[in-house]
């Protein structure tokens, strides 16, 4: 748990630090399934291809870091990936010659929203090595006609978040904000019998339900009106009435 949250926190901090600033950078979350895939690959100590059967994920991105045993930690591995950004020119989307920037671009790929990592101690040519692997979903480093797509869009942070991720996550040590699924500020839930109006923090109940949380089920229906809060009698719209218990079916005096 703690190890995971540290890795995710570092990813999110570095993603908020990109320059130029990102307008659509998503907040990352830990994925147990990606972590299991990373563990499976790390256990092979680089002798095989990445696991392909991560069932729920179609396109996974991978970052790998090797170091002599005891020298590196996950923090320094992730930092080294981020430091490749020094060799990456955002405006052209190109990496300096004889350098690699692929780990950096995956780390800051705006739409990669899930990460899972693992490390393994390996024996290679009689010396001990550590391998650090992170798996990302959806994977980044897309190319079109042999050219890398830009890892994110630039602009004021959180200005290009999608509607489903309209929240903006920003901690004290972040420079920019990250798009996230908005938290419910009302701290209430209308269950499956209604939906929450977040700006008013009130439940709109489905037909046949009333109550503050739409928890009261009513047998009748108020055709031209609505149920009184917490009870199944109808409050008729102006100009309508009905037989008891009032259903608001007809104009008054005509029932």
PDB file of C-alpha atoms in Angstrom:
ATOM      1  CA  UNK A   1       0.000   0.000   0.000  1.00  0.00           C
ATOM      2  CA  UNK A   2       2.529   2.587   1.147  1.00  0.00           C
ATOM      3  CA  UNK A   3       5.013   1.602  -1.549  1.00  0.00           C
ATOM      4  CA  UNK A   4       2.268   1.949  -4.195  1.00  0.00           C
ATOM      5  CA  UNK A   5       1.060   5.332  -3.028  1.00  0.00           C
ATOM      6  CA  UNK A   6       4.634   6.643  -3.029  1.00  0.00           C
ATOM      7  CA  UNK A   7       5.165   5.558  -6.652  1.00  0.00           C
ATOM      8  CA  UNK A   8       1.825   7.044  -7.737  1.00  0.00           C
ATOM      9  CA  UNK A   9       2.480  10.286  -5.842  1.00  0.00           C
ATOM     10  CA  UNK A  10       5.868  10.644  -7.541  1.00  0.00           C
ATOM     11  CA  UNK A  11       4.337  10.021 -10.973  1.00  0.00           C
ATOM     12  CA  UNK A  12       1.651  12.628 -10.331  1.00  0.00           C
ATOM     13  CA  UNK A  13       4.125  15.180  -8.992  1.00  0.00           C
ATOM     14  CA  UNK A  14       6.423  14.803 -12.011  1.00  0.00           C
ATOM     15  CA  UNK A  15       3.460  14.888 -14.405  1.00  0.00           C
ATOM     16  CA  UNK A  16       2.480  18.237 -12.871  1.00  0.00           C
ATOM     17  CA  UNK A  17       6.024  19.573 -13.373  1.00  0.00           C
ATOM     18  CA  UNK A  18       6.247  19.236 -17.149  1.00  0.00           C
ATOM     19  CA  UNK A  19       7.423  22.191 -19.151  1.00  0.00           C
ATOM     20  CA  UNK A  20       5.712  23.573 -21.189  1.00  0.00           C
ATOM     21  CA  UNK A  21       2.684  23.206 -18.907  1.00  0.00           C
ATOM     22  CA  UNK A  22       0.127  20.514 -19.757  1.00  0.00           C
ATOM     23  CA  UNK A  23      -3.543  21.368 -20.251  1.00  0.00           C
ATOM     24  CA  UNK A  24      -4.883  17.793 -20.305  1.00  0.00           C
ATOM     25  CA  UNK A  25      -2.557  15.803 -18.012  1.00  0.00           C
ATOM     26  CA  UNK A  26      -4.544  13.135 -16.174  1.00  0.00           C
ATOM     27  CA  UNK A  27      -4.023  12.099 -12.586  1.00  0.00           C
ATOM     28  CA  UNK A  28      -2.604   8.578 -12.359  1.00  0.00           C
ATOM     29  CA  UNK A  29      -3.932   5.773 -10.198  1.00  0.00           C
ATOM     30  CA  UNK A  30      -2.446   2.445  -9.152  1.00  0.00           C
ATOM     31  CA  UNK A  31      -3.590  -0.706 -10.944  1.00  0.00           C
ATOM     32  CA  UNK A  32      -3.170  -4.088  -9.262  1.00  0.00           C
ATOM     33  CA  UNK A  33      -3.444  -5.865 -12.593  1.00  0.00           C
ATOM     34  CA  UNK A  34      -0.712  -3.751 -14.202  1.00  0.00           C
ATOM     35  CA  UNK A  35       1.475  -4.305 -11.131  1.00  0.00           C
ATOM     36  CA  UNK A  36       0.971  -8.068 -11.465  1.00  0.00           C
ATOM     37  CA  UNK A  37       1.988  -7.855 -15.133  1.00  0.00           C
ATOM     38  CA  UNK A  38       5.093  -5.844 -14.227  1.00  0.00           C
ATOM     39  CA  UNK A  39       5.957  -8.383 -11.534  1.00  0.00           C
ATOM     40  CA  UNK A  40       5.597 -11.250 -13.969  1.00  0.00           C
ATOM     41  CA  UNK A  41       7.956  -9.619 -16.449  1.00  0.00           C
ATOM     42  CA  UNK A  42      10.447  -8.480 -13.797  1.00  0.00           C
ATOM     43  CA  UNK A  43      10.651 -12.058 -12.499  1.00  0.00           C
ATOM     44  CA  UNK A  44      12.103 -13.131 -15.869  1.00  0.00           C
ATOM     45  CA  UNK A  45      14.998 -10.715 -15.337  1.00  0.00           C
ATOM     46  CA  UNK A  46      14.712  -9.396 -18.893  1.00  0.00           C
ATOM     47  CA  UNK A  47      14.892 -12.764 -20.595  1.00  0.00           C
ATOM     48  CA  UNK A  48      11.487 -12.596 -22.219  1.00  0.00           C
ATOM     49  CA  UNK A  49       8.894 -10.434 -23.857  1.00  0.00           C
ATOM     50  CA  UNK A  50       6.354  -8.520 -21.764  1.00  0.00           C
ATOM     51  CA  UNK A  51       3.260 -10.455 -20.687  1.00  0.00           C
ATOM     52  CA  UNK A  52       0.581 -10.082 -23.315  1.00  0.00           C
ATOM     53  CA  UNK A  53      -2.387 -11.431 -21.415  1.00  0.00           C
ATOM     54  CA  UNK A  54      -3.267  -8.404 -19.298  1.00  0.00           C
ATOM     55  CA  UNK A  55      -6.909  -9.190 -19.909  1.00  0.00           C
ATOM     56  CA  UNK A  56      -8.620  -5.856 -19.362  1.00  0.00           C
ATOM     57  CA  UNK A  57      -5.949  -3.788 -21.098  1.00  0.00           C
ATOM     58  CA  UNK A  58      -5.423  -3.567 -24.829  1.00  0.00           C
ATOM     59  CA  UNK A  59      -2.456  -1.265 -25.200  1.00  0.00           C
ATOM     60  CA  UNK A  60       0.029  -1.231 -22.321  1.00  0.00           C
ATOM     61  CA  UNK A  61       3.157   0.946 -22.184  1.00  0.00           C
ATOM     62  CA  UNK A  62       6.320  -0.208 -20.370  1.00  0.00           C
ATOM     63  CA  UNK A  63       9.221   1.601 -18.703  1.00  0.00           C
ATOM     64  CA  UNK A  64      12.243  -0.405 -17.550  1.00  0.00           C
ATOM     65  CA  UNK A  65      15.310   0.622 -15.565  1.00  0.00           C
ATOM     66  CA  UNK A  66      18.364  -1.518 -14.721  1.00  0.00           C
ATOM     67  CA  UNK A  67      20.916  -0.648 -12.101  1.00  0.00           C
ATOM     68  CA  UNK A  68      23.656  -2.302 -10.111  1.00  0.00           C
ATOM     69  CA  UNK A  69      22.180  -3.767  -6.945  1.00  0.00           C
ATOM     70  CA  UNK A  70      21.775  -1.317  -4.101  1.00  0.00           C
ATOM     71  CA  UNK A  71      22.427   1.791  -6.191  1.00  0.00           C
ATOM     72  CA  UNK A  72      18.926   2.715  -7.314  1.00  0.00           C
ATOM     73  CA  UNK A  73      15.447   2.763  -5.826  1.00  0.00           C
ATOM     74  CA  UNK A  74      12.093   3.187  -7.506  1.00  0.00           C
ATOM     75  CA  UNK A  75      12.358   6.902  -6.800  1.00  0.00           C
ATOM     76  CA  UNK A  76      15.684   7.256  -8.600  1.00  0.00           C
ATOM     77  CA  UNK A  77      14.488   5.031 -11.469  1.00  0.00           C
ATOM     78  CA  UNK A  78      11.403   7.206 -12.038  1.00  0.00           C
ATOM     79  CA  UNK A  79      13.487  10.370 -11.638  1.00  0.00           C
ATOM     80  CA  UNK A  80      15.893   9.097 -14.301  1.00  0.00           C
ATOM     81  CA  UNK A  81      12.968   8.594 -16.694  1.00  0.00           C
ATOM     82  CA  UNK A  82      11.772  12.127 -16.031  1.00  0.00           C
ATOM     83  CA  UNK A  83      15.273  13.534 -16.527  1.00  0.00           C
ATOM     84  CA  UNK A  84      15.252  12.299 -20.130  1.00  0.00           C
ATOM     85  CA  UNK A  85      12.923  15.265 -20.676  1.00  0.00           C
ATOM     86  CA  UNK A  86      16.035  17.477 -20.831  1.00  0.00           C
ATOM     87  CA  UNK A  87      16.780  15.883 -24.217  1.00  0.00           C
ATOM     88  CA  UNK A  88      13.213  16.187 -25.507  1.00  0.00           C
ATOM     89  CA  UNK A  89      12.127  19.219 -27.524  1.00  0.00           C
ATOM     90  CA  UNK A  90       8.391  19.532 -27.055  1.00  0.00           C
ATOM     91  CA  UNK A  91       7.778  21.912 -29.960  1.00  0.00           C
ATOM     92  CA  UNK A  92       9.205  19.443 -32.483  1.00  0.00           C
ATOM     93  CA  UNK A  93       8.364  16.274 -30.548  1.00  0.00           C
ATOM     94  CA  UNK A  94      11.938  15.097 -31.069  1.00  0.00           C
ATOM     95  CA  UNK A  95      14.671  13.641 -28.914  1.00  0.00           C
ATOM     96  CA  UNK A  96      18.336  14.656 -29.202  1.00  0.00           C
ATOM     97  CA  UNK A  97      20.409  12.340 -31.350  1.00  0.00           C
ATOM     98  CA  UNK A  98      21.886   9.304 -29.597  1.00  0.00           C
ATOM     99  CA  UNK A  99      19.578   9.872 -26.625  1.00  0.00           C
ATOM    100  CA  UNK A 100      16.406   8.127 -25.565  1.00  0.00           C
ATOM    101  CA  UNK A 101      13.318  10.025 -24.431  1.00  0.00           C
ATOM    102  CA  UNK A 102      10.794   7.180 -24.616  1.00  0.00           C
ATOM    103  CA  UNK A 103      10.663   6.652 -20.846  1.00  0.00           C
ATOM    104  CA  UNK A 104      10.026  10.362 -20.327  1.00  0.00           C
ATOM    105  CA  UNK A 105       7.279  10.596 -22.926  1.00  0.00           C
ATOM    106  CA  UNK A 106       5.516   7.539 -21.462  1.00  0.00           C
ATOM    107  CA  UNK A 107       5.808   8.940 -17.937  1.00  0.00           C
ATOM    108  CA  UNK A 108       4.164  12.211 -19.024  1.00  0.00           C
ATOM    109  CA  UNK A 109       1.718  10.753 -21.567  1.00  0.00           C
ATOM    110  CA  UNK A 110      -1.430  12.713 -20.708  1.00  0.00           C
ATOM    111  CA  UNK A 111      -3.987   9.943 -21.170  1.00  0.00           C
ATOM    112  CA  UNK A 112      -2.039   7.185 -19.373  1.00  0.00           C
ATOM    113  CA  UNK A 113      -4.237   7.103 -16.279  1.00  0.00           C
ATOM    114  CA  UNK A 114      -3.137   3.865 -14.578  1.00  0.00           C
ATOM    115  CA  UNK A 115       0.233   2.554 -13.476  1.00  0.00           C
ATOM    116  CA  UNK A 116       1.489  -0.601 -11.795  1.00  0.00           C
ATOM    117  CA  UNK A 117       5.148  -1.313 -11.001  1.00  0.00           C
ATOM    118  CA  UNK A 118       7.416  -4.045  -9.692  1.00  0.00           C
ATOM    119  CA  UNK A 119      11.107  -4.574  -9.008  1.00  0.00           C
ATOM    120  CA  UNK A 120      13.280  -7.665  -8.898  1.00  0.00           C
ATOM    121  CA  UNK A 121      16.809  -8.551  -7.835  1.00  0.00           C
ATOM    122  CA  UNK A 122      18.548 -10.350 -10.709  1.00  0.00           C
ATOM    123  CA  UNK A 123      21.828 -12.189 -11.144  1.00  0.00           C
ATOM    124  CA  UNK A 124      23.622 -11.377 -14.383  1.00  0.00           C
ATOM    125  CA  UNK A 125      27.210 -12.360 -15.249  1.00  0.00           C
ATOM    126  CA  UNK A 126      27.814 -13.129 -11.570  1.00  0.00           C
ATOM    127  CA  UNK A 127      26.790  -9.655 -10.466  1.00  0.00           C
ATOM    128  CA  UNK A 128      23.583  -8.529  -8.815  1.00  0.00           C
ATOM    129  CA  UNK A 129      21.259  -6.142 -10.617  1.00  0.00           C
ATOM    130  CA  UNK A 130      17.957  -4.516  -9.814  1.00  0.00           C
ATOM    131  CA  UNK A 131      15.312  -4.271 -12.473  1.00  0.00           C
ATOM    132  CA  UNK A 132      12.496  -1.728 -12.073  1.00  0.00           C
ATOM    133  CA  UNK A 133       9.443  -2.014 -14.324  1.00  0.00           C
ATOM    134  CA  UNK A 134       6.320   0.132 -14.589  1.00  0.00           C
ATOM    135  CA  UNK A 135       3.349  -0.718 -16.788  1.00  0.00           C
ATOM    136  CA  UNK A 136       1.037   2.054 -18.008  1.00  0.00           C
ATOM    137  CA  UNK A 137      -2.498   2.029 -19.343  1.00  0.00           C
ATOM    138  CA  UNK A 138      -3.513   3.247 -21.812  1.00  0.00           C
ATOM    139  CA  UNK A 139       0.044   3.003 -23.116  1.00  0.00           C
ATOM    140  CA  UNK A 140       1.696   6.077 -24.613  1.00  0.00           C
ATOM    141  CA  UNK A 141       4.348   6.722 -27.265  1.00  0.00           C
ATOM    142  CA  UNK A 142       1.937   6.532 -30.178  1.00  0.00           C
ATOM    143  CA  UNK A 143       3.430   7.222 -33.569  1.00  0.00           C
ATOM    144  CA  UNK A 144       1.719   8.464 -36.703  1.00  0.00           C
ATOM    145  CA  UNK A 145       3.676   8.030 -39.944  1.00  0.00           C
ATOM    146  CA  UNK A 146       6.805   7.304 -37.936  1.00  0.00           C
ATOM    147  CA  UNK A 147       6.554  10.506 -35.901  1.00  0.00           C
ATOM    148  CA  UNK A 148       5.816  10.528 -32.195  1.00  0.00           C
ATOM    149  CA  UNK A 149       2.481  12.071 -31.252  1.00  0.00           C
ATOM    150  CA  UNK A 150       3.004  14.817 -28.633  1.00  0.00           C
ATOM    151  CA  UNK A 151       2.642  13.331 -25.149  1.00  0.00           C
ATOM    152  CA  UNK A 152       0.209  16.025 -23.976  1.00  0.00           C
ATOM    153  CA  UNK A 153      -1.453  19.261 -25.048  1.00  0.00           C
ATOM    154  CA  UNK A 154      -0.082  22.539 -23.776  1.00  0.00           C
ATOM    155  CA  UNK A 155      -1.949  25.390 -22.109  1.00  0.00           C
ATOM    156  CA  UNK A 156      -3.236  26.476 -18.719  1.00  0.00           C
ATOM    157  CA  UNK A 157      -3.397  23.394 -16.497  1.00  0.00           C
ATOM    158  CA  UNK A 158      -6.737  21.544 -16.393  1.00  0.00           C
ATOM    159  CA  UNK A 159      -8.052  23.738 -19.227  1.00  0.00           C
ATOM    160  CA  UNK A 160      -8.475  20.786 -21.611  1.00  0.00           C
ATOM    161  CA  UNK A 161      -9.776  18.123 -19.226  1.00  0.00           C
ATOM    162  CA  UNK A 162     -12.534  15.924 -20.654  1.00  0.00           C
ATOM    163  CA  UNK A 163     -16.056  16.271 -19.238  1.00  0.00           C
ATOM    164  CA  UNK A 164     -15.770  12.980 -17.331  1.00  0.00           C
ATOM    165  CA  UNK A 165     -12.543  14.236 -15.704  1.00  0.00           C
ATOM    166  CA  UNK A 166     -13.559  17.808 -15.019  1.00  0.00           C
ATOM    167  CA  UNK A 167     -12.011  17.820 -11.537  1.00  0.00           C
ATOM    168  CA  UNK A 168      -8.567  19.398 -11.082  1.00  0.00           C
ATOM    169  CA  UNK A 169      -6.157  17.692  -8.671  1.00  0.00           C
ATOM    170  CA  UNK A 170      -3.314  19.859  -7.370  1.00  0.00           C
ATOM    171  CA  UNK A 171      -1.164  19.295  -4.303  1.00  0.00           C
ATOM    172  CA  UNK A 172       1.155  21.804  -2.607  1.00  0.00           C
ATOM    173  CA  UNK A 173       4.228  20.351  -4.353  1.00  0.00           C
ATOM    174  CA  UNK A 174       2.565  20.276  -7.777  1.00  0.00           C
ATOM    175  CA  UNK A 175       3.213  23.025 -10.304  1.00  0.00           C
ATOM    176  CA  UNK A 176       0.249  22.302 -12.573  1.00  0.00           C
ATOM    177  CA  UNK A 177      -3.049  20.573 -11.862  1.00  0.00           C
ATOM    178  CA  UNK A 178      -4.071  17.122 -13.106  1.00  0.00           C
ATOM    179  CA  UNK A 179      -7.439  16.170 -14.582  1.00  0.00           C
ATOM    180  CA  UNK A 180      -9.418  13.801 -12.359  1.00  0.00           C
ATOM    181  CA  UNK A 181     -12.917  12.420 -11.965  1.00  0.00           C
ATOM    182  CA  UNK A 182     -14.555  15.160  -9.868  1.00  0.00           C
ATOM    183  CA  UNK A 183     -15.156  14.391  -6.230  1.00  0.00           C
ATOM    184  CA  UNK A 184     -18.757  14.686  -5.064  1.00  0.00           C
ATOM    185  CA  UNK A 185     -18.817  17.915  -3.036  1.00  0.00           C
ATOM    186  CA  UNK A 186     -22.299  17.187  -1.643  1.00  0.00           C
ATOM    187  CA  UNK A 187     -21.217  14.071   0.274  1.00  0.00           C
ATOM    188  CA  UNK A 188     -24.587  12.497  -0.464  1.00  0.00           C
ATOM    189  CA  UNK A 189     -25.922   9.823  -2.724  1.00  0.00           C
ATOM    190  CA  UNK A 190     -29.340   9.463  -4.366  1.00  0.00           C
ATOM    191  CA  UNK A 191     -29.042   5.710  -4.837  1.00  0.00           C
ATOM    192  CA  UNK A 192     -30.372   4.123  -7.984  1.00  0.00           C
ATOM    193  CA  UNK A 193     -33.801   5.791  -7.742  1.00  0.00           C
ATOM    194  CA  UNK A 194     -32.665   9.303  -8.550  1.00  0.00           C
ATOM    195  CA  UNK A 195     -29.743  11.462  -9.597  1.00  0.00           C
ATOM    196  CA  UNK A 196     -27.855  14.178  -7.783  1.00  0.00           C
ATOM    197  CA  UNK A 197     -27.922  17.799  -8.883  1.00  0.00           C
ATOM    198  CA  UNK A 198     -24.395  18.676  -7.740  1.00  0.00           C
ATOM    199  CA  UNK A 199     -24.861  22.441  -7.937  1.00  0.00           C
ATOM    200  CA  UNK A 200     -27.917  22.325  -5.628  1.00  0.00           C
ATOM    201  CA  UNK A 201     -26.921  19.172  -3.690  1.00  0.00           C
ATOM    202  CA  UNK A 202     -30.484  17.886  -4.115  1.00  0.00           C
ATOM    203  CA  UNK A 203     -31.798  14.595  -5.424  1.00  0.00           C
ATOM    204  CA  UNK A 204     -34.083  14.495  -8.453  1.00  0.00           C
ATOM    205  CA  UNK A 205     -36.116  11.340  -7.973  1.00  0.00           C
ATOM    206  CA  UNK A 206     -37.233   8.945 -10.687  1.00  0.00           C
ATOM    207  CA  UNK A 207     -41.025   8.606 -11.174  1.00  0.00           C
ATOM    208  CA  UNK A 208     -42.581   6.732  -8.261  1.00  0.00           C
ATOM    209  CA  UNK A 209     -39.952   7.774  -5.683  1.00  0.00           C
ATOM    210  CA  UNK A 210     -39.646  10.583  -3.179  1.00  0.00           C
ATOM    211  CA  UNK A 211     -37.643  11.459  -0.088  1.00  0.00           C
ATOM    212  CA  UNK A 212     -34.464  13.428   0.413  1.00  0.00           C
ATOM    213  CA  UNK A 213     -32.439  10.497  -0.964  1.00  0.00           C
ATOM    214  CA  UNK A 214     -35.263   9.097  -3.161  1.00  0.00           C
ATOM    215  CA  UNK A 215     -35.582   6.271  -0.655  1.00  0.00           C
ATOM    216  CA  UNK A 216     -39.409   6.345  -0.371  1.00  0.00           C
ATOM    217  CA  UNK A 217     -41.252   4.256  -2.950  1.00  0.00           C
ATOM    218  CA  UNK A 218     -44.800   5.332  -3.864  1.00  0.00           C
ATOM    219  CA  UNK A 219     -47.407   3.213  -5.617  1.00  0.00           C
ATOM    220  CA  UNK A 220     -49.255   6.018  -7.394  1.00  0.00           C
ATOM    221  CA  UNK A 221     -47.941   8.742  -9.657  1.00  0.00           C
ATOM    222  CA  UNK A 222     -48.485  12.470  -9.653  1.00  0.00           C
ATOM    223  CA  UNK A 223     -49.201  13.104 -13.303  1.00  0.00           C
ATOM    224  CA  UNK A 224     -49.330  16.916 -13.143  1.00  0.00           C
ATOM    225  CA  UNK A 225     -47.396  17.521  -9.964  1.00  0.00           C
ATOM    226  CA  UNK A 226     -44.756  16.001  -7.699  1.00  0.00           C
ATOM    227  CA  UNK A 227     -44.648  14.027  -4.471  1.00  0.00           C
ATOM    228  CA  UNK A 228     -44.334  16.015  -1.287  1.00  0.00           C
ATOM    229  CA  UNK A 229     -40.936  15.416   0.263  1.00  0.00           C
ATOM    230  CA  UNK A 230     -40.783  12.227   2.349  1.00  0.00           C
ATOM    231  CA  UNK A 231     -44.428  11.286   1.648  1.00  0.00           C
ATOM    232  CA  UNK A 232     -46.470   9.794  -1.161  1.00  0.00           C
ATOM    233  CA  UNK A 233     -49.169  12.444  -1.434  1.00  0.00           C
ATOM    234  CA  UNK A 234     -49.087  14.747  -4.423  1.00  0.00           C
ATOM    235  CA  UNK A 235     -48.427  18.434  -4.550  1.00  0.00           C
ATOM    236  CA  UNK A 236     -50.346  19.344  -7.710  1.00  0.00           C
ATOM    237  CA  UNK A 237     -49.195  21.854 -10.277  1.00  0.00           C
ATOM    238  CA  UNK A 238     -51.340  24.994 -10.391  1.00  0.00           C
ATOM    239  CA  UNK A 239     -54.597  24.223 -12.176  1.00  0.00           C
ATOM    240  CA  UNK A 240     -54.653  20.483 -11.386  1.00  0.00           C
ATOM    241  CA  UNK A 241     -56.265  18.335  -8.730  1.00  0.00           C
ATOM    242  CA  UNK A 242     -57.486  14.775  -8.425  1.00  0.00           C
ATOM    243  CA  UNK A 243     -59.152  12.150  -6.302  1.00  0.00           C
ATOM    244  CA  UNK A 244     -57.578  11.078  -3.022  1.00  0.00           C
ATOM    245  CA  UNK A 245     -54.752  10.269  -2.707  1.00  0.00           C
ATOM    246  CA  UNK A 246     -54.436  13.097  -5.130  1.00  0.00           C
ATOM    247  CA  UNK A 247     -52.934  12.085  -8.480  1.00  0.00           C
ATOM    248  CA  UNK A 248     -53.157  15.539 -10.088  1.00  0.00           C
ATOM    249  CA  UNK A 249     -54.785  14.029 -13.158  1.00  0.00           C
ATOM    250  CA  UNK A 250     -57.347  16.656 -14.041  1.00  0.00           C
ATOM    251  CA  UNK A 251     -58.066  20.351 -13.678  1.00  0.00           C
ATOM    252  CA  UNK A 252     -59.880  21.110 -10.403  1.00  0.00           C
ATOM    253  CA  UNK A 253     -63.679  20.660 -10.252  1.00  0.00           C
ATOM    254  CA  UNK A 254     -63.604  18.391 -13.301  1.00  0.00           C
ATOM    255  CA  UNK A 255     -62.652  15.122 -11.582  1.00  0.00           C
TER     256      UNK A 255
END
